[in-house]
Every structure is written in C-alpha cells, then in structure tokens.
One Martini backbone bead per residue (centre of mass of N, CA, C, O) as a GRO file, in nm:
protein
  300
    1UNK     BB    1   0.096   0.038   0.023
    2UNK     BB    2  -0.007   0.375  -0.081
    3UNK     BB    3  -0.076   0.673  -0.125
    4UNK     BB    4  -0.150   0.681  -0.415
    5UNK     BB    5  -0.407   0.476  -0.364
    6UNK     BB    6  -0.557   0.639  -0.172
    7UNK     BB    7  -0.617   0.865  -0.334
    8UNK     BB    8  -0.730   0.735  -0.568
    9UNK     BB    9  -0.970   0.632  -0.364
   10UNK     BB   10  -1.090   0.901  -0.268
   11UNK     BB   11  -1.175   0.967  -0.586
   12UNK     BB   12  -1.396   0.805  -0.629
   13UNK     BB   13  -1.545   0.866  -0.398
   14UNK     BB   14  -1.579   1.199  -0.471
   15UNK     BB   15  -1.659   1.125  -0.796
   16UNK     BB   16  -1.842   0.859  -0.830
   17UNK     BB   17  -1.588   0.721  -0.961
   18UNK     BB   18  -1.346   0.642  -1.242
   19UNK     BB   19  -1.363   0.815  -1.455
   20UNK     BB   20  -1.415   1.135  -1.248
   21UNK     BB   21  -1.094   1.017  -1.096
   22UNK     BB   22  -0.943   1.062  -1.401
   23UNK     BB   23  -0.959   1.360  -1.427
   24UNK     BB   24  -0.883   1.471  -1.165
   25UNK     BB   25  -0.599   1.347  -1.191
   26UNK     BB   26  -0.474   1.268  -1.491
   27UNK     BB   27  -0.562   0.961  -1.576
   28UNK     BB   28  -0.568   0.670  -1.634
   29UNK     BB   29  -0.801   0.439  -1.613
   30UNK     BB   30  -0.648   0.205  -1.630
   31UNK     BB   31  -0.438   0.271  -1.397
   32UNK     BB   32  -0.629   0.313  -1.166
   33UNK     BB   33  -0.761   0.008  -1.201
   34UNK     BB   34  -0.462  -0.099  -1.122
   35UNK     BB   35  -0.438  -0.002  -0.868
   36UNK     BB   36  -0.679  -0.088  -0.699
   37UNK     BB   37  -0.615  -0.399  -0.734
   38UNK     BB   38  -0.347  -0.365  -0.543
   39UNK     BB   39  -0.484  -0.279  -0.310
   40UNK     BB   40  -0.695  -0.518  -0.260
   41UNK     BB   41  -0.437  -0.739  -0.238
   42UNK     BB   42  -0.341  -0.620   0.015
   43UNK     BB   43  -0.597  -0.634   0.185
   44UNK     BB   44  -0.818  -0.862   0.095
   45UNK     BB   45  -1.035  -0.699  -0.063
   46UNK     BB   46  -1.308  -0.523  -0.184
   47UNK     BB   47  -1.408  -0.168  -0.255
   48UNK     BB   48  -1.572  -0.192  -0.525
   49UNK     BB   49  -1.842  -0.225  -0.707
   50UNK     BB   50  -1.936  -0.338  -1.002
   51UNK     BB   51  -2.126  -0.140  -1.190
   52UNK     BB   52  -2.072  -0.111  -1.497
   53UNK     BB   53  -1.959   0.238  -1.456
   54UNK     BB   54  -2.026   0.173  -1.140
   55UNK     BB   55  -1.926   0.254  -0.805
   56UNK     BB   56  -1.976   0.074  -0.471
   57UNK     BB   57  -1.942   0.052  -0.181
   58UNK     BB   58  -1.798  -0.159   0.021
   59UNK     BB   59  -1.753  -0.203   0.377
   60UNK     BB   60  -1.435  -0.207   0.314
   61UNK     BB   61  -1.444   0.078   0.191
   62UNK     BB   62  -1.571   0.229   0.395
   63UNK     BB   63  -1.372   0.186   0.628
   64UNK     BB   64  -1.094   0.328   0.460
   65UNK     BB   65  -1.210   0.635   0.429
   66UNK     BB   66  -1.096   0.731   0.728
   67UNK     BB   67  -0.771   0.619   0.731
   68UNK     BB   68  -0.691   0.755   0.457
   69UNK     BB   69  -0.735   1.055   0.504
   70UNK     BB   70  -0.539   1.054   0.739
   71UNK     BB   71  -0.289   0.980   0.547
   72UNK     BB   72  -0.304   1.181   0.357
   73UNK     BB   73  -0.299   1.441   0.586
   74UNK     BB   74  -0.029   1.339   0.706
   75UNK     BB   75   0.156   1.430   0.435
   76UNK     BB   76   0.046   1.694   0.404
   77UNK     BB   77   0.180   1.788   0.655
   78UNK     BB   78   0.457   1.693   0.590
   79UNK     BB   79   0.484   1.904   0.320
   80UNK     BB   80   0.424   2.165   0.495
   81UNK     BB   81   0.682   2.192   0.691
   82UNK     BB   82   0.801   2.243   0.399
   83UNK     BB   83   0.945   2.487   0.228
   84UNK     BB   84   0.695   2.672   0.086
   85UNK     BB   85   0.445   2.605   0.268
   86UNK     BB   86   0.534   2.693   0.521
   87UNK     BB   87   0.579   2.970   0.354
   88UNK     BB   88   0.310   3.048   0.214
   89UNK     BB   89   0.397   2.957  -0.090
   90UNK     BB   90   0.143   2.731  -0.073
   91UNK     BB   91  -0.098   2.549  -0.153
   92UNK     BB   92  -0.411   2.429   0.084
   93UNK     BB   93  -0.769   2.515   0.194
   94UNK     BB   94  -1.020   2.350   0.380
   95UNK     BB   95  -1.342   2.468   0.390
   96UNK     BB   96  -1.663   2.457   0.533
   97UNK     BB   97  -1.982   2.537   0.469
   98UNK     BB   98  -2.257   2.715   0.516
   99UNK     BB   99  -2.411   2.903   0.344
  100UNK     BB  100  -2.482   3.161   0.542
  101UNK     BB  101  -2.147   3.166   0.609
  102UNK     BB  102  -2.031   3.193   0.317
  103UNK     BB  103  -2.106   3.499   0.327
  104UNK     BB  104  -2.127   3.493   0.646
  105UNK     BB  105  -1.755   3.510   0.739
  106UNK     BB  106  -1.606   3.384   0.563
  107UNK     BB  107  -1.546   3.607   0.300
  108UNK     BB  108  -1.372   3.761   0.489
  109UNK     BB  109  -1.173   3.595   0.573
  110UNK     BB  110  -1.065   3.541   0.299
  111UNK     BB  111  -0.993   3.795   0.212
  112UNK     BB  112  -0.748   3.827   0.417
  113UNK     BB  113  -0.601   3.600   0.352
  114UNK     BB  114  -0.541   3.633   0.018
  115UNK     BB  115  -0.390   3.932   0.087
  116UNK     BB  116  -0.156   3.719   0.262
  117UNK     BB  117  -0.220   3.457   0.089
  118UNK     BB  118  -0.218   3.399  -0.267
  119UNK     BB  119  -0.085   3.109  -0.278
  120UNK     BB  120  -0.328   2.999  -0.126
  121UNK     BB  121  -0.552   2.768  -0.157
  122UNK     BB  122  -0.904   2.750  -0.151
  123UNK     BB  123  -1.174   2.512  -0.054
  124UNK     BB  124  -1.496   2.494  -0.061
  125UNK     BB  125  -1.737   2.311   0.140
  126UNK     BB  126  -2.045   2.179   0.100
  127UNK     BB  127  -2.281   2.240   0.377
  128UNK     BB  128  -2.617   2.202   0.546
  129UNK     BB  129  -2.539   2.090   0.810
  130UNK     BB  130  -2.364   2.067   1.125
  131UNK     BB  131  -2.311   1.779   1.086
  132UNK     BB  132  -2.234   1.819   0.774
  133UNK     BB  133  -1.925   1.968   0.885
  134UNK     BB  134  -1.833   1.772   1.101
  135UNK     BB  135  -1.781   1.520   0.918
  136UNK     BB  136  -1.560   1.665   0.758
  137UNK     BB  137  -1.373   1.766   1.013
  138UNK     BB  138  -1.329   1.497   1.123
  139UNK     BB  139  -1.241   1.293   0.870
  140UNK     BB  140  -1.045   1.516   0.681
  141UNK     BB  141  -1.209   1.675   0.430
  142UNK     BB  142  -1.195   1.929   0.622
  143UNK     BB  143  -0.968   2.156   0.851
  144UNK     BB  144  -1.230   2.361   0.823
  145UNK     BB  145  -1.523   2.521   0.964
  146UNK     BB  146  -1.827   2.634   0.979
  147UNK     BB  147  -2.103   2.652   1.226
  148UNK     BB  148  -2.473   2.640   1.300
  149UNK     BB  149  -2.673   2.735   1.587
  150UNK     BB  150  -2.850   2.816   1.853
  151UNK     BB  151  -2.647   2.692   2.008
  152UNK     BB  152  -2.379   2.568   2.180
  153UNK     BB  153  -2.181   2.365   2.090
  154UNK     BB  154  -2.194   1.967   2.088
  155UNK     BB  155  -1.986   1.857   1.978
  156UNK     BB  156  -1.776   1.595   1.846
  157UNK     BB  157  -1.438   1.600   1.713
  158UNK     BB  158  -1.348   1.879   1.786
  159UNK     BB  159  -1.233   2.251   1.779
  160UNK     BB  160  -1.331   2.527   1.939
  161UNK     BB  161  -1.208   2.873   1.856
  162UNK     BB  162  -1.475   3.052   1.747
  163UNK     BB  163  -1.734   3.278   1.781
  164UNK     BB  164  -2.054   3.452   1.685
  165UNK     BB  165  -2.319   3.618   1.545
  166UNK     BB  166  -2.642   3.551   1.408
  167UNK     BB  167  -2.915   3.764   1.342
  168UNK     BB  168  -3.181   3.752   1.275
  169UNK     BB  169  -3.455   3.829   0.974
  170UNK     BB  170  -3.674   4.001   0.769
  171UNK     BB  171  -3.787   3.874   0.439
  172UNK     BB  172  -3.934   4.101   0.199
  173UNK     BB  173  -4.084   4.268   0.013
  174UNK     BB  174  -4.146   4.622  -0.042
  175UNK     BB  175  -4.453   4.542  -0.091
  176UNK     BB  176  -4.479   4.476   0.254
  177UNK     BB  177  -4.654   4.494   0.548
  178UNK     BB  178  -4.421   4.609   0.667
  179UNK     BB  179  -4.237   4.855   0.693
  180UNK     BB  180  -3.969   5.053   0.732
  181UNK     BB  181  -3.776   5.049   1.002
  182UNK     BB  182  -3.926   4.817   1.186
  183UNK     BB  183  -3.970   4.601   1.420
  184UNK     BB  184  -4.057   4.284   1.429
  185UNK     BB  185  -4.306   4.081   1.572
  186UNK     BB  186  -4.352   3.733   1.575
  187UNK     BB  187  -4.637   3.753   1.600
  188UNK     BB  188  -4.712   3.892   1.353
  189UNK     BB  189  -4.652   3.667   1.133
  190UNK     BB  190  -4.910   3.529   1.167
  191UNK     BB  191  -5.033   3.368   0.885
  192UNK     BB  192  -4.799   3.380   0.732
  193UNK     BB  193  -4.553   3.285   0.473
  194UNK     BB  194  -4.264   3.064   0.437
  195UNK     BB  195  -3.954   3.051   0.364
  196UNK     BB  196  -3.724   2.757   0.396
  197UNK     BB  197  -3.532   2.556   0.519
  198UNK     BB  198  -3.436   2.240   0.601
  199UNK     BB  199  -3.412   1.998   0.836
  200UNK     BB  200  -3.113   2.142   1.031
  201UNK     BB  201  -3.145   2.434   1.022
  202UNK     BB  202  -3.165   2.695   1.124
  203UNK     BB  203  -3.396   2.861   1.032
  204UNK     BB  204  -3.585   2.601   1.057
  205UNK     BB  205  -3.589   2.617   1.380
  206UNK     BB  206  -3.679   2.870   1.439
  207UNK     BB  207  -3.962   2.849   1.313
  208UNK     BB  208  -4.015   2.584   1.473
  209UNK     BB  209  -4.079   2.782   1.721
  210UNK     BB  210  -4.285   2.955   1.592
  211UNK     BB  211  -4.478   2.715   1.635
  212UNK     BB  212  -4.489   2.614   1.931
  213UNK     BB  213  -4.568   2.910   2.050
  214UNK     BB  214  -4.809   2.949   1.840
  215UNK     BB  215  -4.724   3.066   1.565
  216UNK     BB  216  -4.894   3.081   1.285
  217UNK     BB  217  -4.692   2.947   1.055
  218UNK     BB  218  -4.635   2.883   0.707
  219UNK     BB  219  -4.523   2.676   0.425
  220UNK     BB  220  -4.401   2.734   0.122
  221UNK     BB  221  -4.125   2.661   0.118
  222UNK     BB  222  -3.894   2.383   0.082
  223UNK     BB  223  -3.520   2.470   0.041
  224UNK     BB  224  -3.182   2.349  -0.037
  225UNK     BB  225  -3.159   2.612  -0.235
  226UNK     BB  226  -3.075   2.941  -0.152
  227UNK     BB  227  -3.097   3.079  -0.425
  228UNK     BB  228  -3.392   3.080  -0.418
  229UNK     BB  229  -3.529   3.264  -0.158
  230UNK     BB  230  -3.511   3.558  -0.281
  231UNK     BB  231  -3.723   3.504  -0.583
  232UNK     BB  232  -3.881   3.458  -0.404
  233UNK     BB  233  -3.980   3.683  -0.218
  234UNK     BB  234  -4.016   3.885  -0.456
  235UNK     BB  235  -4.280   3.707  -0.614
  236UNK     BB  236  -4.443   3.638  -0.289
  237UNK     BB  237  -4.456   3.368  -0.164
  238UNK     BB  238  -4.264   3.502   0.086
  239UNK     BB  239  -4.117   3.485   0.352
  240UNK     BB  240  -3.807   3.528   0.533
  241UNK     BB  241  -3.560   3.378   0.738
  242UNK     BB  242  -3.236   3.534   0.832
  243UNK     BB  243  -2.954   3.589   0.841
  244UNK     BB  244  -2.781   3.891   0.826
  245UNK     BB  245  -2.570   3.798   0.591
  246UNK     BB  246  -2.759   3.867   0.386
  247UNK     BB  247  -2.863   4.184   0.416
  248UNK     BB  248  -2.733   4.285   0.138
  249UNK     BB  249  -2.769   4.093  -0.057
  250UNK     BB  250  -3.108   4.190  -0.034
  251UNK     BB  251  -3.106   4.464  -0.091
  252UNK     BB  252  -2.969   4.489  -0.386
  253UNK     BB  253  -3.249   4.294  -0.471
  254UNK     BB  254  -3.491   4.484  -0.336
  255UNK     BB  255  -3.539   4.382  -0.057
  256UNK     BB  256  -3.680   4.387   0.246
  257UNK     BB  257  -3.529   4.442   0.596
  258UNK     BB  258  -3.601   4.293   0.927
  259UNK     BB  259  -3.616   4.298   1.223
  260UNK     BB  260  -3.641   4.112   1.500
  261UNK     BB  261  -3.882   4.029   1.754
  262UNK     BB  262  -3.713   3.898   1.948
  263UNK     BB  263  -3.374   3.810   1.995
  264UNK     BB  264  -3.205   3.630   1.777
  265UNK     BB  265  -2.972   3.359   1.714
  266UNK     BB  266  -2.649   3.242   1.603
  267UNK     BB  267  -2.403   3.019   1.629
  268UNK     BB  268  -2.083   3.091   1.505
  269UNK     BB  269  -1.823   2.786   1.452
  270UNK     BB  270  -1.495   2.768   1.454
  271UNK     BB  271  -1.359   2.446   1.331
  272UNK     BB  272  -1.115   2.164   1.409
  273UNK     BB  273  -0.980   1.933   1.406
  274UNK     BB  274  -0.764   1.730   1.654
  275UNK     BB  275  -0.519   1.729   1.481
  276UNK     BB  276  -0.244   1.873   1.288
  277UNK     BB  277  -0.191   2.141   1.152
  278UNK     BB  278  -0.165   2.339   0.868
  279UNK     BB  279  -0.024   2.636   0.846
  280UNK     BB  280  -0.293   2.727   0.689
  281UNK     BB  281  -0.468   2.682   0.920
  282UNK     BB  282  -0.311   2.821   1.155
  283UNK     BB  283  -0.350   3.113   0.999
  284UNK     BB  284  -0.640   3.122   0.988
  285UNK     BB  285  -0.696   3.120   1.323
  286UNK     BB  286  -0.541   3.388   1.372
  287UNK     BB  287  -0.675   3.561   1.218
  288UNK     BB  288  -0.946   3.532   1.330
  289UNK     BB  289  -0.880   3.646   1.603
  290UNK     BB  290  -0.753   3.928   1.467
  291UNK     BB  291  -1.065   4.002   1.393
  292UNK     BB  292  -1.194   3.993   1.627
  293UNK     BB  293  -1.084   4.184   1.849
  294UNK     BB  294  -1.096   4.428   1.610
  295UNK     BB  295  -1.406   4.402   1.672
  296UNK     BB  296  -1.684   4.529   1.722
  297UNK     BB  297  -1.962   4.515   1.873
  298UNK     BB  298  -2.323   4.416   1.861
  299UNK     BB  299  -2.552   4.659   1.945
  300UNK     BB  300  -2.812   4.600   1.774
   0.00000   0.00000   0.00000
C-alpha cells in the first residue's frame, strides 16, 4: 500500500466513479483500475463493487475511507512543514461551510486570508447541516468548519477556536406588509407563510420554535437551494427568516429587511479537526482571532 493508491481511493469515492476520478487526477482509466487492484490485492478485500460503469462502495471500502483520509491528511502535513509550503508560499485549505455562513463570516475571512496569503489555494465545501459541516471535518476531508447551530456547539470531535452571532431578520417583497426601519414582532408574523430551509438548519430550527410557541406560521416552500429564497421572496412567495448576512446582498436584490424581535441569533462557530493542522490552517486560526479583537461588538 501507498500514499498513492490512498489518493486515487478517495478520488474515485469523492468523484463517484473511476472515470471522473481519472480526469480529476490526471490519469488514464485504465492505470486507476490497475493501482485499485493492486491496492484490494494488499488488503484482500474488496473496495468497490462495479456495476456497469457505477463504482459503490463495499463493507471494506467504507471502512477505509476514514483512515485513508487520516493518511493522506497526515502526508500533506508532513509536505505542509518543509519548503514553500512552511512558508505559505503554496499549498491549499479546506473549509466546510454552511450556505448562509459561506456569505458572512467565511467571505471576509478569506478575503483577508488571500490579501495575506495570495498563493494559498483556498477550497470551500458546500454543507447543509452542522452535522454535515463536523462530519467533514472531524473525518479530515476538510481542515476548518463553520457550523451554525442555536445554541453553543456540542459536537465532539472537533476543536472549537471562536464564536460568532448571526441575528435572525425578515425578508419581505419591498410592498409588503411591515414597514421598513421598524423591527417585527415574531407574533406578529401568525397568518403569514414562510420560505425555510430544509430540517437541521438553523433557519428551519428558528422557524419552527414560533411554531412551538403557538405563532401560526404557515410553510410555503421547503428548500435546499439557498439561492431560491431571495427570487421567491421578491415574486411574493413568501417571506423568509434568515441570518444578517444575508442584509446586504438582500438589499441590493430589492427586497426589504427588517429586524425581528424579541432578539435571536445562531452561533456561529469555527472548528477544526483534533489532529495537527497544516500551516494554512493555523494562519487562518490565528488571522481569525485577530479578527474577532479588532471588531467592535455588534450592539444592534
């Protein structure tokens, strides 16, 4: 077994298939299916059950995508220590992230990150629940998280480095119904119909909690397509409930924003694997508390 044989297993798992984890590597087909072999024939097992031209994954081949990771993650680390790399003149960070955290806080972050470090390649990936932003990084398939939850994190097997707050506000068409500059009380929402995001996400959380509390909102779309919510709120849809980071980039699309009281937030929070991180990721930690000093807090 080596490193390479890891590399293209996990390509073929992150590509879902041998064919688009030959063009992502680089390599012909046949060379893939050939290191594949040679790798089943070390372990004796199996990895991938073929069907037609679909690969899926056996028993054994699940199994080893956790320690494969771990494997790889810890070459690139130890490639990460010497070189250009130590001195992030190269290399790259993964970062998971939530739709509406990947607007704020991720976009400033990284923007600072990249003015610091230009040649730091930077990979965000796209995850929909808190669960599914730690399982990313607790498994090693990306460095660094933002998870958004309502209350303070309780996953295990992460490390959480900081803390944000994203108020809740509504978003409504320009001529509807609430005023603008005057904060909505949550009640008085009753009557009206929602965009939400699908359950586990904080949005959806929030939603039904004034469900709970008795507050009759009704639900018109469900989806996980973040970029639905702004073009159904202006055709009149619905309004929708989302964090502040939204604010701007809903002003500009037209539609009104409007605080909501009594005050809620999510908490936003950057975590990273438990193992030891490469360069890229401790100057993003570090850039991130210097960060976090240097703002004012938010007294809104």
């Amino acid at each position: 077994m080596d490193v390479r044989q890891l590399e293209y297993f996990l390509a073929i798992v992150d590509s879902g298939g041998f064919s688009r984890a030959a063009t992502a590597l680089y390599v012909s087909q046949p060379s893939l299916s050939q290191a594949m072999q040679a790798l089943e024939r070390d372990l004796g097992s199996d990895l991938f059950h073929r069907i037609g031209r679909r690969a899926v994954l056996t028993e054994a081949g699940t199994a080893l995508i956790e320690p494969a990771r771990a494997a790889v993650r810890s070459l690139e680390l130890a490639r990460a220590s010497v070189g250009t790399v130590q001195a992030l003149r190269g290399g790259a960070l993964d970062i998971a992230a939530m739709p509406s955290q990947a607007v704020e806080p991720l976009s400033t972050l990284i923007q600072r990150f990249a003015v610091r470090y230009p040649d730091v390649v930077v990979r965000i990936r796209a995850a929909f629940t808190p669960r599914d932003v730690v399982e990313l990084v607790r498994t090693g398939a990306c460095e660094l998280g933002l998870v958004a939850t309502p209350g303070p994190l309780a996953e295990r097997g992460v490390v959480t480095h900081r803390t944000w707050e994203q108020r809740f506000v509504l978003v409504t068409p320009p001529d509807g119904p609430f005023p603008a500059g005057v904060p909505v009380n949550c009640a008085a929402l009753s009557g009206h119909r929602l965009i939400v995001g699908q359950r586990g996400t904080g949005m959806r959380m929030f939603v039904d909690s004034l469900r709970h509390q008795g507050i009759e909102v009704g639900i018109a779309v469900e989806s996980e397509h973040r970029v639905s919510i702004l073009p159904l709120v202006l055709d009149g849809v619905g309004f929708a409930v989302v964090t502040e980071a939204w604010r701007e980039l809903a002003e500009r699309t037209g539609a009104l924003v409007l605080d909501l009281e009594p005050r809620a937030a999510l908490h936003v929070a950057l975590v990273s694997r438990t193992a030891e991180l490469t360069p890229a990721a401790r100057a993003c930690l570090e850039l991130a508390a210097a960060t976090h000093e240097a703002s004012p807090p938010d007294t809104r």
